[in-house]
């Protein structure tokens, strides 16, 4: 298979979808890998490292899209890329379709095959290609939140862990999944007073068992959220409904009850956000203020630590990429059921129900394309 790795063009996105080590593994199996000039530089990988691994370097993004049968990316294609995508081309990347209708319609119109990292799913319902970036984003949420709690950046001027004789900051985490768990570990390690809210009692029992004493659990419902936000200094939105738009757990009117200079970090922003006042921001302009509450809503948080993120992501994606390259997307999905829910759009049909439902578009069961 001919595999193309374009340079990411989303604002301040420095990750790359394939490391030189990954390129070497694909080339060893007889595949051709074409990498756009400087695609890996943001993550610390030079063109020379790719050529030494057996990949070829192409000068432009048009060249990469033009030659490739499978495109490997990190973030969803953005508008300048729409016209480059060809019919029958396989795109293997994060899409988060349910949060952005124009992207969905563009991919439907392209008649390409869109296999989304974030909805590849194991039999235990875990999301193996979302986990590594969720781990990074969860940890970063606390790092960034602690930073923006500083007074010069608009925050309350509170140190997350406090010092002897002063109380630590109160951190509220909405969601006890991978993002929420990683955020809780980081906040707890810095000495904060942490509360995780979730709707699953088994999950909260697990968290209560493994977390340190400064982490508490609480049932997530509107009454409890309204009560808890009054005292919170930092709130992390860590809610995920796979492939679907995130629900709004903090609504516009709730901001009036929050402390002046409190910080909201919405990690769910690329799925529409679980905070109603959330809108996607960039690393260039990461925050804005509404009702004296600082909002940090960067849609590609792991892009700020591209070396770590690229290695973590490709560790997870490469085994699937090898299957797709060796067998083609159809046979790979027939033989590995984990790939089936990753298929979101095929030849102009939406085959992932949550995406079709998000925009009241027609849904076609994926089995139509996987039947022999």
mmCIF file of C-alpha atoms in Angstrom:
data_model
loop_
_atom_site.group_PDB
_atom_site.id
_atom_site.type_symbol
_atom_site.label_atom_id
_atom_site.label_comp_id
_atom_site.label_asym_id
_atom_site.label_seq_id
_atom_site.Cartn_x
_atom_site.Cartn_y
_atom_site.Cartn_z
ATOM 1 C CA UNK A 1 0.000 0.000 0.000
ATOM 2 C CA UNK A 2 1.081 3.586 -0.605
ATOM 3 C CA UNK A 3 0.912 5.488 2.686
ATOM 4 C CA UNK A 4 1.061 9.280 2.908
ATOM 5 C CA UNK A 5 1.934 11.350 5.972
ATOM 6 C CA UNK A 6 1.111 15.039 5.417
ATOM 7 C CA UNK A 7 2.316 17.820 7.666
ATOM 8 C CA UNK A 8 -0.376 18.910 10.120
ATOM 9 C CA UNK A 9 -1.636 22.395 9.261
ATOM 10 C CA UNK A 10 -4.007 23.009 12.180
ATOM 11 C CA UNK A 11 -2.925 25.972 14.318
ATOM 12 C CA UNK A 12 0.092 25.047 16.473
ATOM 13 C CA UNK A 13 -0.291 21.333 15.791
ATOM 14 C CA UNK A 14 3.238 19.951 15.974
ATOM 15 C CA UNK A 15 2.496 16.232 16.164
ATOM 16 C CA UNK A 16 3.051 13.847 13.268
ATOM 17 C CA UNK A 17 1.101 10.661 12.562
ATOM 18 C CA UNK A 18 4.071 8.357 11.998
ATOM 19 C CA UNK A 19 7.536 8.228 13.542
ATOM 20 C CA UNK A 20 10.617 7.103 11.569
ATOM 21 C CA UNK A 21 10.427 3.839 13.536
ATOM 22 C CA UNK A 22 6.843 3.363 12.376
ATOM 23 C CA UNK A 23 7.788 4.150 8.796
ATOM 24 C CA UNK A 24 10.513 1.511 8.956
ATOM 25 C CA UNK A 25 8.046 -1.147 10.151
ATOM 26 C CA UNK A 26 5.718 -0.407 7.226
ATOM 27 C CA UNK A 27 8.525 -0.313 4.658
ATOM 28 C CA UNK A 28 9.832 -3.668 5.986
ATOM 29 C CA UNK A 29 6.464 -5.167 5.033
ATOM 30 C CA UNK A 30 6.751 -3.951 1.463
ATOM 31 C CA UNK A 31 4.677 -0.772 1.736
ATOM 32 C CA UNK A 32 5.699 2.634 0.388
ATOM 33 C CA UNK A 33 5.719 5.562 2.812
ATOM 34 C CA UNK A 34 5.714 9.165 1.596
ATOM 35 C CA UNK A 35 6.237 11.898 4.172
ATOM 36 C CA UNK A 36 5.769 15.609 3.510
ATOM 37 C CA UNK A 37 8.885 17.741 3.881
ATOM 38 C CA UNK A 38 9.383 18.822 7.549
ATOM 39 C CA UNK A 39 6.255 16.930 8.703
ATOM 40 C CA UNK A 40 8.127 15.473 11.663
ATOM 41 C CA UNK A 41 10.200 18.493 12.673
ATOM 42 C CA UNK A 42 7.725 19.742 15.269
ATOM 43 C CA UNK A 43 8.003 16.400 17.053
ATOM 44 C CA UNK A 44 11.782 16.275 16.789
ATOM 45 C CA UNK A 45 12.089 13.997 13.716
ATOM 46 C CA UNK A 46 14.083 15.178 10.701
ATOM 47 C CA UNK A 47 13.521 14.344 7.035
ATOM 48 C CA UNK A 48 16.840 12.483 7.107
ATOM 49 C CA UNK A 49 15.550 10.158 9.832
ATOM 50 C CA UNK A 50 12.575 9.251 7.641
ATOM 51 C CA UNK A 51 14.707 8.625 4.566
ATOM 52 C CA UNK A 52 17.077 6.462 6.632
ATOM 53 C CA UNK A 53 13.989 4.457 7.675
ATOM 54 C CA UNK A 54 13.107 3.884 4.027
ATOM 55 C CA UNK A 55 10.456 6.568 3.508
ATOM 56 C CA UNK A 56 10.475 9.085 0.660
ATOM 57 C CA UNK A 57 10.107 12.835 1.228
ATOM 58 C CA UNK A 58 7.668 14.842 -0.908
ATOM 59 C CA UNK A 59 7.770 18.661 -1.056
ATOM 60 C CA UNK A 60 4.072 19.566 -0.729
ATOM 61 C CA UNK A 61 0.858 18.435 0.932
ATOM 62 C CA UNK A 62 -0.726 18.159 -2.526
ATOM 63 C CA UNK A 63 1.946 15.645 -3.539
ATOM 64 C CA UNK A 64 1.266 13.493 -0.464
ATOM 65 C CA UNK A 65 -2.519 13.428 -0.904
ATOM 66 C CA UNK A 66 -2.099 12.905 -4.628
ATOM 67 C CA UNK A 67 -0.055 9.712 -4.346
ATOM 68 C CA UNK A 68 -1.377 8.040 -1.181
ATOM 69 C CA UNK A 69 -3.914 5.236 -0.895
ATOM 70 C CA UNK A 70 -3.945 5.664 2.894
ATOM 71 C CA UNK A 71 -3.428 9.009 4.620
ATOM 72 C CA UNK A 72 -2.205 8.885 8.211
ATOM 73 C CA UNK A 73 -2.822 12.076 10.169
ATOM 74 C CA UNK A 74 -3.211 13.266 13.732
ATOM 75 C CA UNK A 75 -5.978 15.878 13.556
ATOM 76 C CA UNK A 76 -9.033 15.999 11.339
ATOM 77 C CA UNK A 77 -8.597 17.488 7.860
ATOM 78 C CA UNK A 78 -9.311 21.203 7.815
ATOM 79 C CA UNK A 79 -10.900 23.170 4.993
ATOM 80 C CA UNK A 80 -7.815 23.618 2.744
ATOM 81 C CA UNK A 81 -7.403 19.828 2.759
ATOM 82 C CA UNK A 82 -10.979 18.924 1.814
ATOM 83 C CA UNK A 83 -10.371 19.323 -1.914
ATOM 84 C CA UNK A 84 -7.220 17.160 -1.751
ATOM 85 C CA UNK A 85 -9.032 14.049 -0.499
ATOM 86 C CA UNK A 86 -9.830 11.532 -3.211
ATOM 87 C CA UNK A 87 -12.614 9.009 -3.690
ATOM 88 C CA UNK A 88 -11.700 5.606 -2.163
ATOM 89 C CA UNK A 89 -8.785 7.130 -0.221
ATOM 90 C CA UNK A 90 -8.507 5.787 3.333
ATOM 91 C CA UNK A 91 -8.038 8.445 6.010
ATOM 92 C CA UNK A 92 -6.812 7.177 9.368
ATOM 93 C CA UNK A 93 -6.861 10.001 11.926
ATOM 94 C CA UNK A 94 -8.851 11.700 14.677
ATOM 95 C CA UNK A 95 -12.082 13.121 13.234
ATOM 96 C CA UNK A 96 -14.502 13.978 16.083
ATOM 97 C CA UNK A 97 -17.215 14.333 13.440
ATOM 98 C CA UNK A 98 -20.111 14.919 15.838
ATOM 99 C CA UNK A 99 -18.737 18.309 16.851
ATOM 100 C CA UNK A 100 -18.399 19.800 13.345
ATOM 101 C CA UNK A 101 -20.971 19.430 10.603
ATOM 102 C CA UNK A 102 -18.940 21.014 7.734
ATOM 103 C CA UNK A 103 -16.220 18.373 8.153
ATOM 104 C CA UNK A 104 -18.803 15.591 8.153
ATOM 105 C CA UNK A 105 -20.441 16.883 4.968
ATOM 106 C CA UNK A 106 -17.068 17.382 3.282
ATOM 107 C CA UNK A 107 -15.999 13.807 3.999
ATOM 108 C CA UNK A 108 -19.359 12.482 2.818
ATOM 109 C CA UNK A 109 -18.934 14.456 -0.402
ATOM 110 C CA UNK A 110 -15.375 13.179 -0.900
ATOM 111 C CA UNK A 111 -16.533 9.528 -0.977
ATOM 112 C CA UNK A 112 -13.419 8.591 0.967
ATOM 113 C CA UNK A 113 -13.174 6.022 3.772
ATOM 114 C CA UNK A 114 -12.857 7.722 7.153
ATOM 115 C CA UNK A 115 -11.548 5.533 9.960
ATOM 116 C CA UNK A 116 -11.519 7.534 13.185
ATOM 117 C CA UNK A 117 -8.934 6.872 15.881
ATOM 118 C CA UNK A 118 -11.350 7.957 18.598
ATOM 119 C CA UNK A 119 -13.994 5.299 17.886
ATOM 120 C CA UNK A 120 -11.792 2.227 17.393
ATOM 121 C CA UNK A 121 -13.047 0.098 20.260
ATOM 122 C CA UNK A 122 -11.956 -3.051 22.074
ATOM 123 C CA UNK A 123 -14.416 -5.691 23.266
ATOM 124 C CA UNK A 124 -14.249 -4.248 26.799
ATOM 125 C CA UNK A 125 -15.499 -0.900 25.369
ATOM 126 C CA UNK A 126 -12.115 0.777 25.899
ATOM 127 C CA UNK A 127 -10.823 3.117 23.175
ATOM 128 C CA UNK A 128 -7.193 2.161 22.526
ATOM 129 C CA UNK A 129 -6.354 5.011 20.151
ATOM 130 C CA UNK A 130 -7.994 7.680 22.288
ATOM 131 C CA UNK A 131 -6.383 6.531 25.546
ATOM 132 C CA UNK A 132 -2.820 7.805 24.941
ATOM 133 C CA UNK A 133 -3.961 11.310 24.019
ATOM 134 C CA UNK A 134 -6.508 11.274 26.846
ATOM 135 C CA UNK A 135 -3.666 10.447 29.212
ATOM 136 C CA UNK A 136 -1.652 13.397 27.900
ATOM 137 C CA UNK A 137 -4.641 15.775 27.915
ATOM 138 C CA UNK A 138 -5.708 14.769 31.423
ATOM 139 C CA UNK A 139 -2.279 15.494 32.835
ATOM 140 C CA UNK A 140 -1.947 18.695 30.827
ATOM 141 C CA UNK A 141 -5.355 19.917 32.052
ATOM 142 C CA UNK A 142 -3.942 20.268 35.556
ATOM 143 C CA UNK A 143 -0.645 21.703 34.346
ATOM 144 C CA UNK A 144 -2.469 24.368 32.329
ATOM 145 C CA UNK A 145 -5.145 24.929 34.958
ATOM 146 C CA UNK A 146 -2.528 25.524 37.643
ATOM 147 C CA UNK A 147 -0.800 27.991 35.343
ATOM 148 C CA UNK A 148 -3.960 29.991 34.581
ATOM 149 C CA UNK A 149 -4.884 30.171 38.266
ATOM 150 C CA UNK A 150 -1.972 32.608 38.548
ATOM 151 C CA UNK A 151 -3.114 36.217 38.923
ATOM 152 C CA UNK A 152 -1.151 37.671 35.958
ATOM 153 C CA UNK A 153 -2.979 35.209 33.680
ATOM 154 C CA UNK A 154 -6.433 36.100 35.000
ATOM 155 C CA UNK A 155 -6.797 33.487 37.716
ATOM 156 C CA UNK A 156 -7.570 33.737 41.409
ATOM 157 C CA UNK A 157 -3.923 33.820 42.369
ATOM 158 C CA UNK A 158 -4.018 30.512 44.209
ATOM 159 C CA UNK A 159 -1.266 27.875 44.326
ATOM 160 C CA UNK A 160 -2.726 24.476 43.526
ATOM 161 C CA UNK A 161 -1.159 22.653 46.458
ATOM 162 C CA UNK A 162 -1.033 25.568 48.873
ATOM 163 C CA UNK A 163 1.777 25.715 51.459
ATOM 164 C CA UNK A 164 1.829 24.882 55.185
ATOM 165 C CA UNK A 165 -0.693 27.088 56.943
ATOM 166 C CA UNK A 166 -2.802 27.750 53.827
ATOM 167 C CA UNK A 167 -5.493 25.612 52.196
ATOM 168 C CA UNK A 168 -4.822 24.022 48.785
ATOM 169 C CA UNK A 169 -6.923 24.808 45.734
ATOM 170 C CA UNK A 170 -10.137 22.862 45.204
ATOM 171 C CA UNK A 171 -10.155 20.925 41.943
ATOM 172 C CA UNK A 172 -13.413 19.524 40.539
ATOM 173 C CA UNK A 173 -13.166 16.906 37.788
ATOM 174 C CA UNK A 174 -16.279 16.048 35.775
ATOM 175 C CA UNK A 175 -15.854 12.479 34.561
ATOM 176 C CA UNK A 176 -13.871 9.589 35.974
ATOM 177 C CA UNK A 177 -12.605 8.048 32.741
ATOM 178 C CA UNK A 178 -9.046 8.162 31.415
ATOM 179 C CA UNK A 179 -8.850 11.979 31.236
ATOM 180 C CA UNK A 180 -10.427 12.453 34.648
ATOM 181 C CA UNK A 181 -8.271 9.794 36.285
ATOM 182 C CA UNK A 182 -5.042 11.224 34.884
ATOM 183 C CA UNK A 183 -6.096 14.747 35.868
ATOM 184 C CA UNK A 184 -6.877 13.551 39.399
ATOM 185 C CA UNK A 185 -3.468 11.880 39.769
ATOM 186 C CA UNK A 186 -1.704 15.070 38.674
ATOM 187 C CA UNK A 187 -3.802 17.363 40.875
ATOM 188 C CA UNK A 188 -3.446 15.042 43.854
ATOM 189 C CA UNK A 189 0.295 14.820 43.349
ATOM 190 C CA UNK A 190 0.513 18.606 43.523
ATOM 191 C CA UNK A 191 -1.387 18.561 46.802
ATOM 192 C CA UNK A 192 -4.775 19.904 45.663
ATOM 193 C CA UNK A 193 -8.124 19.053 47.270
ATOM 194 C CA UNK A 194 -9.654 16.945 44.468
ATOM 195 C CA UNK A 195 -13.203 15.742 43.805
ATOM 196 C CA UNK A 196 -14.068 13.462 40.873
ATOM 197 C CA UNK A 197 -17.715 13.315 39.778
ATOM 198 C CA UNK A 198 -19.050 10.425 37.719
ATOM 199 C CA UNK A 199 -22.342 8.620 37.098
ATOM 200 C CA UNK A 200 -20.939 5.100 37.556
ATOM 201 C CA UNK A 201 -20.817 3.706 41.087
ATOM 202 C CA UNK A 202 -18.462 0.855 40.102
ATOM 203 C CA UNK A 203 -16.077 3.388 38.576
ATOM 204 C CA UNK A 204 -16.181 5.560 41.684
ATOM 205 C CA UNK A 205 -15.538 2.519 43.900
ATOM 206 C CA UNK A 206 -12.479 1.746 41.812
ATOM 207 C CA UNK A 207 -11.247 5.344 42.001
ATOM 208 C CA UNK A 208 -11.846 5.466 45.751
ATOM 209 C CA UNK A 209 -9.655 2.368 46.089
ATOM 210 C CA UNK A 210 -6.720 3.557 43.979
ATOM 211 C CA UNK A 211 -6.606 7.304 44.565
ATOM 212 C CA UNK A 212 -4.715 9.006 47.423
ATOM 213 C CA UNK A 213 -6.554 10.422 50.420
ATOM 214 C CA UNK A 214 -6.862 13.934 48.975
ATOM 215 C CA UNK A 215 -9.119 12.641 46.164
ATOM 216 C CA UNK A 216 -12.843 12.173 46.871
ATOM 217 C CA UNK A 217 -15.611 10.835 44.654
ATOM 218 C CA UNK A 218 -19.148 12.162 44.229
ATOM 219 C CA UNK A 219 -22.177 11.214 42.147
ATOM 220 C CA UNK A 220 -22.553 13.456 39.115
ATOM 221 C CA UNK A 221 -25.939 15.126 38.765
ATOM 222 C CA UNK A 222 -27.085 18.707 38.237
ATOM 223 C CA UNK A 223 -27.814 19.355 41.919
ATOM 224 C CA UNK A 224 -24.367 18.190 43.030
ATOM 225 C CA UNK A 225 -22.578 20.003 40.217
ATOM 226 C CA UNK A 226 -24.327 23.292 41.057
ATOM 227 C CA UNK A 227 -23.303 22.867 44.671
ATOM 228 C CA UNK A 228 -19.677 21.907 44.000
ATOM 229 C CA UNK A 229 -18.833 24.634 41.476
ATOM 230 C CA UNK A 230 -19.385 27.339 44.112
ATOM 231 C CA UNK A 231 -16.163 26.403 45.913
ATOM 232 C CA UNK A 232 -14.086 25.083 43.009
ATOM 233 C CA UNK A 233 -10.949 26.923 41.930
ATOM 234 C CA UNK A 234 -10.238 24.691 38.926
ATOM 235 C CA UNK A 235 -12.813 22.622 37.042
ATOM 236 C CA UNK A 236 -11.799 20.048 34.443
ATOM 237 C CA UNK A 237 -14.406 18.849 31.940
ATOM 238 C CA UNK A 238 -13.497 15.229 31.185
ATOM 239 C CA UNK A 239 -16.732 13.756 29.825
ATOM 240 C CA UNK A 240 -16.754 11.441 26.812
ATOM 241 C CA UNK A 241 -19.596 9.789 24.942
ATOM 242 C CA UNK A 242 -17.706 7.891 22.212
ATOM 243 C CA UNK A 243 -18.246 9.434 18.795
ATOM 244 C CA UNK A 244 -21.076 11.676 20.016
ATOM 245 C CA UNK A 245 -21.415 15.277 21.161
ATOM 246 C CA UNK A 246 -20.600 15.832 24.823
ATOM 247 C CA UNK A 247 -23.515 16.876 27.101
ATOM 248 C CA UNK A 248 -23.433 20.317 28.737
ATOM 249 C CA UNK A 249 -22.879 19.676 32.434
ATOM 250 C CA UNK A 250 -22.031 23.302 33.227
ATOM 251 C CA UNK A 251 -24.499 25.733 31.705
ATOM 252 C CA UNK A 252 -24.167 29.451 31.069
ATOM 253 C CA UNK A 253 -26.148 30.462 34.139
ATOM 254 C CA UNK A 254 -23.872 28.452 36.457
ATOM 255 C CA UNK A 255 -20.926 30.783 35.868
ATOM 256 C CA UNK A 256 -22.565 33.386 38.104
ATOM 257 C CA UNK A 257 -22.175 30.993 41.062
ATOM 258 C CA UNK A 258 -18.465 30.431 40.505
ATOM 259 C CA UNK A 259 -15.543 32.214 42.144
ATOM 260 C CA UNK A 260 -14.064 35.195 40.351
ATOM 261 C CA UNK A 261 -10.844 34.009 38.723
ATOM 262 C CA UNK A 262 -11.802 30.328 38.743
ATOM 263 C CA UNK A 263 -10.502 28.344 35.766
ATOM 264 C CA UNK A 264 -12.427 25.973 33.474
ATOM 265 C CA UNK A 265 -10.454 23.494 31.344
ATOM 266 C CA UNK A 266 -12.747 21.657 28.912
ATOM 267 C CA UNK A 267 -10.906 18.626 27.556
ATOM 268 C CA UNK A 268 -14.124 17.572 25.789
ATOM 269 C CA UNK A 269 -13.965 20.612 23.502
ATOM 270 C CA UNK A 270 -13.185 18.534 20.394
ATOM 271 C CA UNK A 271 -16.468 16.686 20.984
ATOM 272 C CA UNK A 272 -18.431 19.922 21.410
ATOM 273 C CA UNK A 273 -17.475 20.568 25.041
ATOM 274 C CA UNK A 274 -19.234 19.650 28.301
ATOM 275 C CA UNK A 275 -19.295 23.329 29.344
ATOM 276 C CA UNK A 276 -21.907 25.379 27.486
ATOM 277 C CA UNK A 277 -19.698 28.484 27.247
ATOM 278 C CA UNK A 278 -16.845 26.456 25.767
ATOM 279 C CA UNK A 279 -15.672 27.283 22.247
ATOM 280 C CA UNK A 280 -12.529 25.842 20.619
ATOM 281 C CA UNK A 281 -9.364 27.890 21.112
ATOM 282 C CA UNK A 282 -5.764 27.428 19.955
ATOM 283 C CA UNK A 283 -2.388 27.311 21.653
ATOM 284 C CA UNK A 284 -1.821 30.770 20.150
ATOM 285 C CA UNK A 285 -4.862 32.252 21.954
ATOM 286 C CA UNK A 286 -5.784 29.576 24.499
ATOM 287 C CA UNK A 287 -8.100 31.410 26.912
ATOM 288 C CA UNK A 288 -10.980 33.838 27.173
ATOM 289 C CA UNK A 289 -12.990 35.162 30.107
ATOM 290 C CA UNK A 290 -16.764 35.077 30.647
ATOM 291 C CA UNK A 291 -18.294 36.339 33.898
ATOM 292 C CA UNK A 292 -14.797 36.586 35.438
ATOM 293 C CA UNK A 293 -14.229 32.856 34.844
ATOM 294 C CA UNK A 294 -11.175 31.875 32.767
ATOM 295 C CA UNK A 295 -11.942 29.348 29.993
ATOM 296 C CA UNK A 296 -9.128 27.193 28.574
ATOM 297 C CA UNK A 297 -10.580 25.256 25.621
ATOM 298 C CA UNK A 298 -7.709 24.282 23.326
ATOM 299 C CA UNK A 299 -8.931 21.561 20.985
ATOM 300 C CA UNK A 300 -5.533 19.905 20.482
ATOM 301 C CA UNK A 301 -3.955 20.126 23.923
ATOM 302 C CA UNK A 302 -1.445 17.287 23.347
ATOM 303 C CA UNK A 303 -0.080 19.245 20.365
ATOM 304 C CA UNK A 304 1.788 21.423 22.889
ATOM 305 C CA UNK A 305 3.947 18.454 23.921
ATOM 306 C CA UNK A 306 4.435 16.869 20.499
ATOM 307 C CA UNK A 307 7.454 14.696 21.243
ATOM 308 C CA UNK A 308 5.694 12.847 24.056
ATOM 309 C CA UNK A 309 2.342 12.869 22.248
ATOM 310 C CA UNK A 310 3.641 11.597 18.913
ATOM 311 C CA UNK A 311 5.461 8.675 20.516
ATOM 312 C CA UNK A 312 2.463 7.797 22.706
ATOM 313 C CA UNK A 313 0.024 8.016 19.786
ATOM 314 C CA UNK A 314 2.068 6.024 17.283
ATOM 315 C CA UNK A 315 2.757 3.308 19.860
ATOM 316 C CA UNK A 316 -1.005 2.755 19.796
ATOM 317 C CA UNK A 317 -1.884 3.392 16.130
ATOM 318 C CA UNK A 318 0.942 1.514 14.384
ATOM 319 C CA UNK A 319 -0.376 -2.056 14.936
ATOM 320 C CA UNK A 320 -3.697 -1.009 13.368
ATOM 321 C CA UNK A 321 -1.964 0.878 10.535
ATOM 322 C CA UNK A 322 0.024 -2.258 9.714
ATOM 323 C CA UNK A 323 -3.184 -4.314 9.551
ATOM 324 C CA UNK A 324 -4.838 -1.740 7.286
ATOM 325 C CA UNK A 325 -1.807 -1.597 5.000
ATOM 326 C CA UNK A 326 -1.302 -5.372 4.857
ATOM 327 C CA UNK A 327 -4.941 -6.303 4.273
ATOM 328 C CA UNK A 328 -6.798 -3.203 3.073
ATOM 329 C CA UNK A 329 -9.448 -1.556 5.219
ATOM 330 C CA UNK A 330 -12.271 -3.976 4.412
ATOM 331 C CA UNK A 331 -10.483 -7.247 5.197
ATOM 332 C CA UNK A 332 -8.704 -5.674 8.173
ATOM 333 C CA UNK A 333 -12.093 -4.706 9.655
ATOM 334 C CA UNK A 334 -13.590 -8.119 8.868
ATOM 335 C CA UNK A 335 -10.734 -9.834 10.712
ATOM 336 C CA UNK A 336 -10.310 -7.346 13.578
ATOM 337 C CA UNK A 337 -13.655 -6.227 14.993
ATOM 338 C CA UNK A 338 -11.936 -3.435 16.944
ATOM 339 C CA UNK A 339 -11.619 -1.515 13.659
ATOM 340 C CA UNK A 340 -15.324 -1.790 12.770
ATOM 341 C CA UNK A 341 -16.595 1.003 15.059
ATOM 342 C CA UNK A 342 -13.692 3.133 13.816
ATOM 343 C CA UNK A 343 -15.374 3.303 10.418
ATOM 344 C CA UNK A 344 -17.418 6.530 10.406
ATOM 345 C CA UNK A 345 -17.892 7.430 6.730
ATOM 346 C CA UNK A 346 -17.613 5.089 3.725
ATOM 347 C CA UNK A 347 -18.159 6.100 0.089
ATOM 348 C CA UNK A 348 -20.518 8.949 1.013
ATOM 349 C CA UNK A 349 -22.484 7.048 3.668
ATOM 350 C CA UNK A 350 -22.341 7.778 7.397
ATOM 351 C CA UNK A 351 -21.894 4.375 9.035
ATOM 352 C CA UNK A 352 -21.497 5.522 12.659
ATOM 353 C CA UNK A 353 -24.918 6.185 14.173
ATOM 354 C CA UNK A 354 -23.923 8.860 16.708
ATOM 355 C CA UNK A 355 -22.508 11.015 13.899
ATOM 356 C CA UNK A 356 -25.643 10.657 11.754
ATOM 357 C CA UNK A 357 -27.824 11.456 14.768
ATOM 358 C CA UNK A 358 -25.803 14.573 15.634
ATOM 359 C CA UNK A 359 -26.815 16.231 12.358
ATOM 360 C CA UNK A 360 -30.055 14.383 11.507
ATOM 361 C CA UNK A 361 -28.345 12.816 8.515
ATOM 362 C CA UNK A 362 -29.001 9.412 6.976
ATOM 363 C CA UNK A 363 -27.364 6.439 8.681
ATOM 364 C CA UNK A 364 -26.267 3.312 6.847
ATOM 365 C CA UNK A 365 -25.213 0.250 8.912
ATOM 366 C CA UNK A 366 -21.527 -0.500 8.385
ATOM 367 C CA UNK A 367 -22.394 -4.159 7.669
ATOM 368 C CA UNK A 368 -23.459 -3.066 4.180
ATOM 369 C CA UNK A 369 -19.789 -2.571 3.346
ATOM 370 C CA UNK A 370 -18.290 -5.438 5.323
ATOM 371 C CA UNK A 371 -20.457 -8.232 3.927
ATOM 372 C CA UNK A 372 -18.621 -10.410 1.426
#
